[in-house]
Short mmCIF file of C-alpha atoms in Angstrom, two decimals:
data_model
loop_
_atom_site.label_atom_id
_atom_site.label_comp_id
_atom_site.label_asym_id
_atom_site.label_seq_id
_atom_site.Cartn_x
_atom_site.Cartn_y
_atom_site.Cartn_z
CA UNK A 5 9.05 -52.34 2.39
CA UNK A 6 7.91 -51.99 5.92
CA UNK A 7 6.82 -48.76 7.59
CA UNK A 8 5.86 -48.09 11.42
CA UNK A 9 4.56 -45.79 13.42
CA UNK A 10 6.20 -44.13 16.98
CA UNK A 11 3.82 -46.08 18.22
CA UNK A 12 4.40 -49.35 16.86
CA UNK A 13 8.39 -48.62 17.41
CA UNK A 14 8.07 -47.98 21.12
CA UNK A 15 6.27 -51.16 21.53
CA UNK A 16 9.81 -52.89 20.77
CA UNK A 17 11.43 -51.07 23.84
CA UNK A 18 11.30 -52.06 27.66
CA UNK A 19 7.76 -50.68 29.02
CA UNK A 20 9.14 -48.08 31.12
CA UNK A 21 8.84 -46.27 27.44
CA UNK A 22 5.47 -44.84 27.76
CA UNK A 23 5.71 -41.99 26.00
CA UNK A 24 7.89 -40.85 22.90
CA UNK A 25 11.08 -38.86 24.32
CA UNK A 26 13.60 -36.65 23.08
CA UNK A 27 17.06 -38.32 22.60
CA UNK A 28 19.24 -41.12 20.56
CA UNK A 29 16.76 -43.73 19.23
CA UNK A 30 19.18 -46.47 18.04
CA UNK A 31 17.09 -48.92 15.24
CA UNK A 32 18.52 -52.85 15.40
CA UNK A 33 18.20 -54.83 11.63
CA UNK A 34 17.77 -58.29 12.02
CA UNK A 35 18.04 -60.54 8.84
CA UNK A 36 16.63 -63.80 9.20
CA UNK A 37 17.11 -64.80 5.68
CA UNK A 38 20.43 -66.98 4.64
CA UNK A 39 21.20 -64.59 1.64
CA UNK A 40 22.12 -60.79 1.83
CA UNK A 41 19.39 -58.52 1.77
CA UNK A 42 19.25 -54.40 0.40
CA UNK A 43 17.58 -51.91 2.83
CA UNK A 44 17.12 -48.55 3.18
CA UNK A 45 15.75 -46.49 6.34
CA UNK A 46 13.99 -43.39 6.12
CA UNK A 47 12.93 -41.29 9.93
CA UNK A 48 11.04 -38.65 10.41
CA UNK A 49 9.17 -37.17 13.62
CA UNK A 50 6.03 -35.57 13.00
CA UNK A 51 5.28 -32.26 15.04
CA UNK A 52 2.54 -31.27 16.96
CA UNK A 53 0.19 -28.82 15.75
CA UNK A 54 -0.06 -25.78 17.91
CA UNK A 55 -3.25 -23.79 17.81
CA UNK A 56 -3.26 -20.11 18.73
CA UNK A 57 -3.56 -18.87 22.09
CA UNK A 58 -3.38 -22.71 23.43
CA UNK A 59 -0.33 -23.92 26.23
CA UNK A 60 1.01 -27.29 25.23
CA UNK A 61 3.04 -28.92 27.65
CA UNK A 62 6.06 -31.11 27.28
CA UNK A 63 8.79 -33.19 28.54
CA UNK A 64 12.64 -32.97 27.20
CA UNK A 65 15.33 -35.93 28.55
CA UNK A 66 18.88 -34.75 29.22
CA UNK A 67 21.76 -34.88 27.35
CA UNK A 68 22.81 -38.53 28.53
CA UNK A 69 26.37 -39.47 29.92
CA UNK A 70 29.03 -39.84 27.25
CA UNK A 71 27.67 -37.24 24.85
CA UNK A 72 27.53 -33.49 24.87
CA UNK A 73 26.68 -30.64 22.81
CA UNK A 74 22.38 -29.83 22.09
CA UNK A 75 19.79 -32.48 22.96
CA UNK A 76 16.53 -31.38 20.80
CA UNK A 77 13.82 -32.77 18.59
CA UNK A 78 11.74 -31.02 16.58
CA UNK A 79 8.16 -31.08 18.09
CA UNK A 80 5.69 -28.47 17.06
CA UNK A 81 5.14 -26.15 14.35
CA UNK A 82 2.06 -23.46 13.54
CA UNK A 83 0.30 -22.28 10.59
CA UNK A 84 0.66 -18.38 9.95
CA UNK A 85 -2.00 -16.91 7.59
CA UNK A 86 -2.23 -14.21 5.30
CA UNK A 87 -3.53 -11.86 7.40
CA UNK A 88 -1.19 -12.54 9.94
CA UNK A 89 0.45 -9.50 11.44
CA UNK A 90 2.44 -10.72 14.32
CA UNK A 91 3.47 -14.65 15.93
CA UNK A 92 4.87 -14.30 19.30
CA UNK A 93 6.55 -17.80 20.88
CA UNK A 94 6.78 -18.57 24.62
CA UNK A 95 8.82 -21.07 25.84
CA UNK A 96 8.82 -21.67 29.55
CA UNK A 97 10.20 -23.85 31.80
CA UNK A 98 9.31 -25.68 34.70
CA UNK A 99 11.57 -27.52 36.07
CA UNK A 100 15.04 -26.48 37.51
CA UNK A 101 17.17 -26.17 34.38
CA UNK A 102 16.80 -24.21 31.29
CA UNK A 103 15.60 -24.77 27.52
CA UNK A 104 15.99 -23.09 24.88
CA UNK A 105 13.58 -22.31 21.60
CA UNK A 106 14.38 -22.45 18.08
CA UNK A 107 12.32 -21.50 15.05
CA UNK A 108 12.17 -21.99 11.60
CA UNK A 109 10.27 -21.37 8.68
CA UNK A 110 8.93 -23.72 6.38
CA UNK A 111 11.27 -26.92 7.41
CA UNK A 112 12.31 -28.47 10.39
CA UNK A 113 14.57 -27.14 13.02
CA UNK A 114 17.80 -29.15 12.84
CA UNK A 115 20.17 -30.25 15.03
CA UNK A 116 24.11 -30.91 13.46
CA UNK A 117 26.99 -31.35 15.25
CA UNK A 118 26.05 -29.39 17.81
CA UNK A 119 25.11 -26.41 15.39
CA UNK A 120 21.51 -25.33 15.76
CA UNK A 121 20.08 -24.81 11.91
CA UNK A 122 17.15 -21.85 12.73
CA UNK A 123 16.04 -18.89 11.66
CA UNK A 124 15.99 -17.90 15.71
CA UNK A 125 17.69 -19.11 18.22
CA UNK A 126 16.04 -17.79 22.08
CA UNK A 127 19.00 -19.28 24.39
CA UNK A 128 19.06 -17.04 27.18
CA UNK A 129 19.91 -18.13 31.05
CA UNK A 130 16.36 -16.83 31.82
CA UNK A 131 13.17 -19.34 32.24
CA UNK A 132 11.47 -18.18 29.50
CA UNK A 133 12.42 -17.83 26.04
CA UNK A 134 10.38 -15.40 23.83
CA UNK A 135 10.50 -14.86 20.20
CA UNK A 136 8.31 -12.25 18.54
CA UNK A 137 7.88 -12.61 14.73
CA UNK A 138 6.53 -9.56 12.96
CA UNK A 139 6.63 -6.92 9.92
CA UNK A 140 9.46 -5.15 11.70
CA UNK A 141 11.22 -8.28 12.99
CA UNK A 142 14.61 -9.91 11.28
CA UNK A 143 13.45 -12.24 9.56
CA UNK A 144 10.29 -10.94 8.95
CA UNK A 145 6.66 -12.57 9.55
CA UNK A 146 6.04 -14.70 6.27
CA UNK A 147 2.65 -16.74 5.49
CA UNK A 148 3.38 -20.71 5.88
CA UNK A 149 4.63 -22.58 8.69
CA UNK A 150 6.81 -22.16 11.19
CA UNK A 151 8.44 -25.24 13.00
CA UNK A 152 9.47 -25.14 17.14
CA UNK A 153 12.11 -27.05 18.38
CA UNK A 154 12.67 -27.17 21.91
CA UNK A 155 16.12 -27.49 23.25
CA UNK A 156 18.06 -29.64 26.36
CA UNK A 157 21.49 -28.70 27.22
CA UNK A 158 20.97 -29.65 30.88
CA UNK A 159 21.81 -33.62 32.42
CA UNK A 160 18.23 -34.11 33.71
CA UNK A 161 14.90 -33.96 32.08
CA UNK A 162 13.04 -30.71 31.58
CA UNK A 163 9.50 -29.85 31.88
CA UNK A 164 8.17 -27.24 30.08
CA UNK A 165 5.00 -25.02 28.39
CA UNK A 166 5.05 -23.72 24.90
CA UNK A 167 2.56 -21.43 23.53
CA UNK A 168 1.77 -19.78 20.20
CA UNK A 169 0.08 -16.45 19.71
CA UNK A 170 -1.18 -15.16 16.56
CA UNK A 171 -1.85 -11.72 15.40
CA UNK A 172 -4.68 -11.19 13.10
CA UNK A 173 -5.20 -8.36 11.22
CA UNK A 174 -6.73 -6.55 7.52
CA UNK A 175 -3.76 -7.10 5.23
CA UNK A 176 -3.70 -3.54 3.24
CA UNK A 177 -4.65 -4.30 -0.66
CA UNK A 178 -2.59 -4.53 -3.28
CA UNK A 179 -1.74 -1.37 -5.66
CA UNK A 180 -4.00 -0.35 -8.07
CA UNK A 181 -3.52 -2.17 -11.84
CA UNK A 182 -3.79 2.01 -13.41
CA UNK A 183 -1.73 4.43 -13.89
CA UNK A 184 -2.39 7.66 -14.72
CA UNK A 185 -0.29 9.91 -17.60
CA UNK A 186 0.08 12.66 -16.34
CA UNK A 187 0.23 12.06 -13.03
CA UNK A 188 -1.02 15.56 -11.88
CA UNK A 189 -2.70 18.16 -13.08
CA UNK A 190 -2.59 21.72 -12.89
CA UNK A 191 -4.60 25.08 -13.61
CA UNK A 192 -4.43 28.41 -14.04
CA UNK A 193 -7.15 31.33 -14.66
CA UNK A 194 -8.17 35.05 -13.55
CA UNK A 195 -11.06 35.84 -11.04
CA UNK A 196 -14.23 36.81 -13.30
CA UNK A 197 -12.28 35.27 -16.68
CA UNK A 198 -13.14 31.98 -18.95
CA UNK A 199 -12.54 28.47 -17.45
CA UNK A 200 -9.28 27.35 -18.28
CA UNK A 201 -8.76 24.81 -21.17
CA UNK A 202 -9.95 20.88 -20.44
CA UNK A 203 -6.87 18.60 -19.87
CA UNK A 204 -6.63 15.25 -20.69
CA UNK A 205 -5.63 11.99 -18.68
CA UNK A 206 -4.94 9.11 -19.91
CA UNK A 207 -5.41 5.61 -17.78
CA UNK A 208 -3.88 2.65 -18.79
CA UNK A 209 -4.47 -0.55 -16.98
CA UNK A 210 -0.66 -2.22 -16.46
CA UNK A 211 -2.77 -5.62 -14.64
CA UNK A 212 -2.93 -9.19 -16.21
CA UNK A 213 -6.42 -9.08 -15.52
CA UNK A 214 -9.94 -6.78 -17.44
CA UNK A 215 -11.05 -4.47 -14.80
CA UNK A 216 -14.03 -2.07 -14.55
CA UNK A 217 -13.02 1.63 -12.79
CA UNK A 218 -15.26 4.25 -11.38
CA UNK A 219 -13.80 8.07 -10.71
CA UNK A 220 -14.99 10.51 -8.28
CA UNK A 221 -13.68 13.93 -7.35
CA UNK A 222 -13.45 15.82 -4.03
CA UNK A 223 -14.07 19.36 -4.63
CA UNK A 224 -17.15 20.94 -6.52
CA UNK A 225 -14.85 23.05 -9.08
CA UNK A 226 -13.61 19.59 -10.62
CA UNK A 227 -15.44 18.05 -12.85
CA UNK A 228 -15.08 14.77 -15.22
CA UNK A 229 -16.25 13.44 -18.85
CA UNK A 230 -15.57 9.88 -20.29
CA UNK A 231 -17.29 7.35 -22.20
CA UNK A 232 -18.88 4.64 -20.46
CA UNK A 233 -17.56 1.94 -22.07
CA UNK A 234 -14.02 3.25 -20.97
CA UNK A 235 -14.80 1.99 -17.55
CA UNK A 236 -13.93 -1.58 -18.22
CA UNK A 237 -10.43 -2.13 -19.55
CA UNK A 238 -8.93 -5.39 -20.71
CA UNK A 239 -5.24 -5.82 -19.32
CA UNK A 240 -3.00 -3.42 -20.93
CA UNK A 241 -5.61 -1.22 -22.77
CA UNK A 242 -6.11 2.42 -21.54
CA UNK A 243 -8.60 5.03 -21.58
CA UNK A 244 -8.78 8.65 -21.42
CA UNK A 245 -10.81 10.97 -18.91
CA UNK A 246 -11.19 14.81 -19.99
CA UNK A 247 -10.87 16.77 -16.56
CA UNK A 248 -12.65 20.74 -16.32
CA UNK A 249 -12.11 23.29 -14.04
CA UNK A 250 -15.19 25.72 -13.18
CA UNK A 251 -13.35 28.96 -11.06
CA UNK A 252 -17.15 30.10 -11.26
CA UNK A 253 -17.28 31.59 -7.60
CA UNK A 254 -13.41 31.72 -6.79
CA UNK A 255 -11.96 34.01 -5.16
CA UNK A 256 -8.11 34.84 -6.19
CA UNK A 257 -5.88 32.04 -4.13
CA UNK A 258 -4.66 28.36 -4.67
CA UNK A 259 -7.03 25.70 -4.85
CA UNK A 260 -6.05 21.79 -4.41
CA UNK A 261 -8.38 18.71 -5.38
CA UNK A 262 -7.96 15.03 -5.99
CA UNK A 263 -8.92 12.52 -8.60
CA UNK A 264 -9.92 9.04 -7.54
CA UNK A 265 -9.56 6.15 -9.92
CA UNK A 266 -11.06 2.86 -7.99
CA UNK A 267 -10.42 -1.04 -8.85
CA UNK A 268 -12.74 -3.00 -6.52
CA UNK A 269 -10.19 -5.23 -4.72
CA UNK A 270 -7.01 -2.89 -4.76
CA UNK A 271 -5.94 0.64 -3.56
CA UNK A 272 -7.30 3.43 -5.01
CA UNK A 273 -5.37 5.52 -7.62
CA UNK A 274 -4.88 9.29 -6.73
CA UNK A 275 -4.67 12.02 -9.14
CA UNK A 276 -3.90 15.33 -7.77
CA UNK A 277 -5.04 18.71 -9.21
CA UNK A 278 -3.75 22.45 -8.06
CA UNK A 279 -5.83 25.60 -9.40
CA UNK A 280 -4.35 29.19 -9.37
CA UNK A 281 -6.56 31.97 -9.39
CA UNK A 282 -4.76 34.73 -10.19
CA UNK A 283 -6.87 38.50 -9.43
CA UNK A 284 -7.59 40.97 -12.16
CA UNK A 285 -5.01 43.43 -12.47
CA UNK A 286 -5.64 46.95 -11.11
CA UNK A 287 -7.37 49.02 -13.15
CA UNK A 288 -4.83 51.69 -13.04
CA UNK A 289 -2.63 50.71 -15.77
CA UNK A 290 -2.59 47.51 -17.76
CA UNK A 291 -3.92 46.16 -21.16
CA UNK A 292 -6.24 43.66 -20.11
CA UNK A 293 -8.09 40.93 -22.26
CA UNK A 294 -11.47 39.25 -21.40
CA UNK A 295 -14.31 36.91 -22.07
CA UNK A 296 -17.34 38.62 -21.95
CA UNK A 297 -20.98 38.41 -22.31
CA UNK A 298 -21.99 42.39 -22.19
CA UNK A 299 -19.99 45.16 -22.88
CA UNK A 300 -21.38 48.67 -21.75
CA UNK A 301 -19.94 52.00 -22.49
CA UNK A 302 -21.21 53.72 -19.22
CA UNK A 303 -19.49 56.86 -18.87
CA UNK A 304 -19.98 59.98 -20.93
CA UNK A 305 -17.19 60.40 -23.62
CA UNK A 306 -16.38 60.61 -27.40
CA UNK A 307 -15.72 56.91 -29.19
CA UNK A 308 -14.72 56.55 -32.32
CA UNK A 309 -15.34 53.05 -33.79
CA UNK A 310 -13.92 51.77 -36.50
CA UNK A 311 -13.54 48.24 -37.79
CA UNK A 312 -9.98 46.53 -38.55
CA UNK A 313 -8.93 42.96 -39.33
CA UNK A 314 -12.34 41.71 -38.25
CA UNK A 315 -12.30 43.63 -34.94
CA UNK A 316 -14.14 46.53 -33.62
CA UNK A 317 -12.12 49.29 -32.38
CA UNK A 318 -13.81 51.79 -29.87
CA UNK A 319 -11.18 54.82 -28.98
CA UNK A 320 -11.65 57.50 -26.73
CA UNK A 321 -11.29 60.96 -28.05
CA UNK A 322 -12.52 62.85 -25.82
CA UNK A 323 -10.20 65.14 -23.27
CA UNK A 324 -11.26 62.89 -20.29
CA UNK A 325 -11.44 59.35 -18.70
CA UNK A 326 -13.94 57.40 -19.90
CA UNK A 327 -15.34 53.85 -18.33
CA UNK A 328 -16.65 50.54 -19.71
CA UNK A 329 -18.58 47.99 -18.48
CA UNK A 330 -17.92 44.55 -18.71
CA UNK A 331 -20.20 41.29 -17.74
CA UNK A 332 -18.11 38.11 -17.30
CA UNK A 333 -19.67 34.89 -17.66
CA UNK A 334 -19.82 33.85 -14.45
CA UNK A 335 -22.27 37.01 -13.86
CA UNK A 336 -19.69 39.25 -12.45
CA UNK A 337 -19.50 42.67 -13.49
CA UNK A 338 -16.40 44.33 -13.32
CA UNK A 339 -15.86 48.71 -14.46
CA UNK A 340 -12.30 49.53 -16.01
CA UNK A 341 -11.29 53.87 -16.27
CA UNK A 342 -10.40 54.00 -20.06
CA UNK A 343 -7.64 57.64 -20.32
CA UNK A 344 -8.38 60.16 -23.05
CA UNK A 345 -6.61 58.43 -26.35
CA UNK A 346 -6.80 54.66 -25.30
CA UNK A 347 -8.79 51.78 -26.88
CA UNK A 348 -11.05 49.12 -26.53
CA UNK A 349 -11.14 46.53 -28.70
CA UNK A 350 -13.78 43.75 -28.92
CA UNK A 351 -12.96 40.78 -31.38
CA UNK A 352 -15.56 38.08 -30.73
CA UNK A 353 -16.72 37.32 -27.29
CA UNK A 354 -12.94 38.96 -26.59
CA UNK A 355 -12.77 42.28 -25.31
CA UNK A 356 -9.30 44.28 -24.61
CA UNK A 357 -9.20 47.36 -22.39
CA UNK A 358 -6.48 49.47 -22.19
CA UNK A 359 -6.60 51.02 -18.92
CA UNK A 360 -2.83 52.69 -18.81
CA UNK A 361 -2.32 56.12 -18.15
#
């Protein structure tokens, strides 16, 4: 088995050959043994490397008398990267004809019967061909290589300059390994009332890889509890994260806040959160029920108290409004009208004012 080199074959051709040219290479087999020999031939043309940013230059020989149809050879071919965003291809001419481009990724440009096998095929009547390779394009910018073939149609040689740009940028990371159950969260209390109930969340991490987590929040009324060995997860294994609300300080409106799971090495996971603060109702008619810390009876009046079902009972019976006093435990104090015949009931650290009329 005998192998050589462009080199080497050109060697065996008149020395006008002085470079390596596009076109029909025709290979002669000469056997000088007396008994029949078994061969096979194997050809392949290796392509230039093309750096970023850097003009090559080239030559391209005509399509010769007595054939027709493409004249090309595939001659260069670029490495894209994983942070590539974008590979623009210029193709230029200059001499008086035209060339075409055509590009392919990861194998050779062909050339069969005529029929151009490429991804992209820049054959316009212009002297430069252009083709721009990106996240938006068709086909899309892949890592790996691209291959350049350069293409003759014309009857006389073309000179030409091909150039290879590449588009560098931060390739966004890859989606976070958790998820979250729920998804969201939300809230709901009354200005000057308890904190509404812990929720729970549950993190599970869905990877092939362990992991370690950290959480943060963005808004002071959010706050979190977990273990610390939750933090690191094995694939598949999940964790859970209590999440309180503290409307210590809020006014009556909507609130909105964010949990944020992070993975070093992927994007972070975002749990949302919505608080409603509803106001107290007016204290002109409604049977209110609070968590208190003091309880003051602060305008004159007759109570009767009495105790029932582990509650004590404190009923005005006198022939005008009374008023109470309540301290929440946030340190607010809000003052409720109780009418002549209603109640107030305290069971616990629960009091319930009926301020109808």
């Amino acid at each position: 088995k005998e192998e050589i080199s462009s080199q080497e074959f050109l060697a065996c051709v008149k020395p006008a050959c002085t470079v390596f040219q596009a076109g029909p290479w025709f290979i002669g087999l000469i056997n000088f043994s007396s008994d029949p020999q078994t061969y096979t031939i194997a050809g392949q043309l290796t392509p230039v490397s093309l750096e970023s940013g850097v003009s090559r230059t080239g030559t391209i020989e005509g399509v010769a008398q007595g054939f027709s149809g493409t004249l090309g050879f595939v001659d260069y071919k670029i490495e894209v990267p994983a942070d590539a965003t974008a590979l623009r291809i210029e193709l230029e001419n200059k001499a008086s004809g035209n060339v075409d481009l055509a590009v392919r990724f990861g194998e050779p440009v062909t050339v069969q019967q005529n029929r151009v096998v490429a991804d992209v095929l820049a054959n316009s009547a212009e002297g430069i061909e252009v083709v721009t390779l990106d996240a938006s394009s068709s086909p899309v910018l892949k890592e790996g290589t691209y291959f350049m073939t350069v293409l003759n149609r014309e009857r006389t040689r073309q000179n030409f300059a091909l150039i290879a740009t590449l588009t560098r940028g931060t390739q966004p990371p890859p989606p976070s390994p958790l998820t979250a159950e729920p998804p969201n969260l939300t809230f709901e209390a009354v200005t000057g009332g308890a904190n509404p109930e812990p929720q729970a969340l549950q993190l599970t991490n869905t990877g092939t890889d362990a992991i370690t987590w950290s959480a943060s929040t963005d808004v002071p009324w959010l706050s979190l509890t977990f273990a610390d060995e939750a933090t690191m997860l094995a694939a598949g294994a999940s964790a859970t994260v209590n999440v309180a609300v503290n409307i210590s300080g809020l006014v009556a409106g909507d609130y909105a806040g964010q949990i944020t799971f992070s993975v070093s090495g992927f994007e972070p996971l975002s749990v949302p959160v919505t608080l409603t603060v509803k106001a107290l109702p007016p204290a002109t008619g409604e049977l209110l029920a609070l968590t208190f810390e003091v309880l003051e009876f602060v305008k004159p009046g007759d109570w009767d108290r009495t105790l029932t079902e582990g509650c004590v009972v404190y009923k005005n019976v006198s022939d005008q409004e009374s008023a109470v006093r309540v301290t929440l435990p946030n340190g607010s104090i809000q003052e409720f009208e109780v009418s002549a015949g209603n109640e107030v009931i305290v069971c616990g650290d629960v009091v319930h004012i009926d301020t109808r009329r």
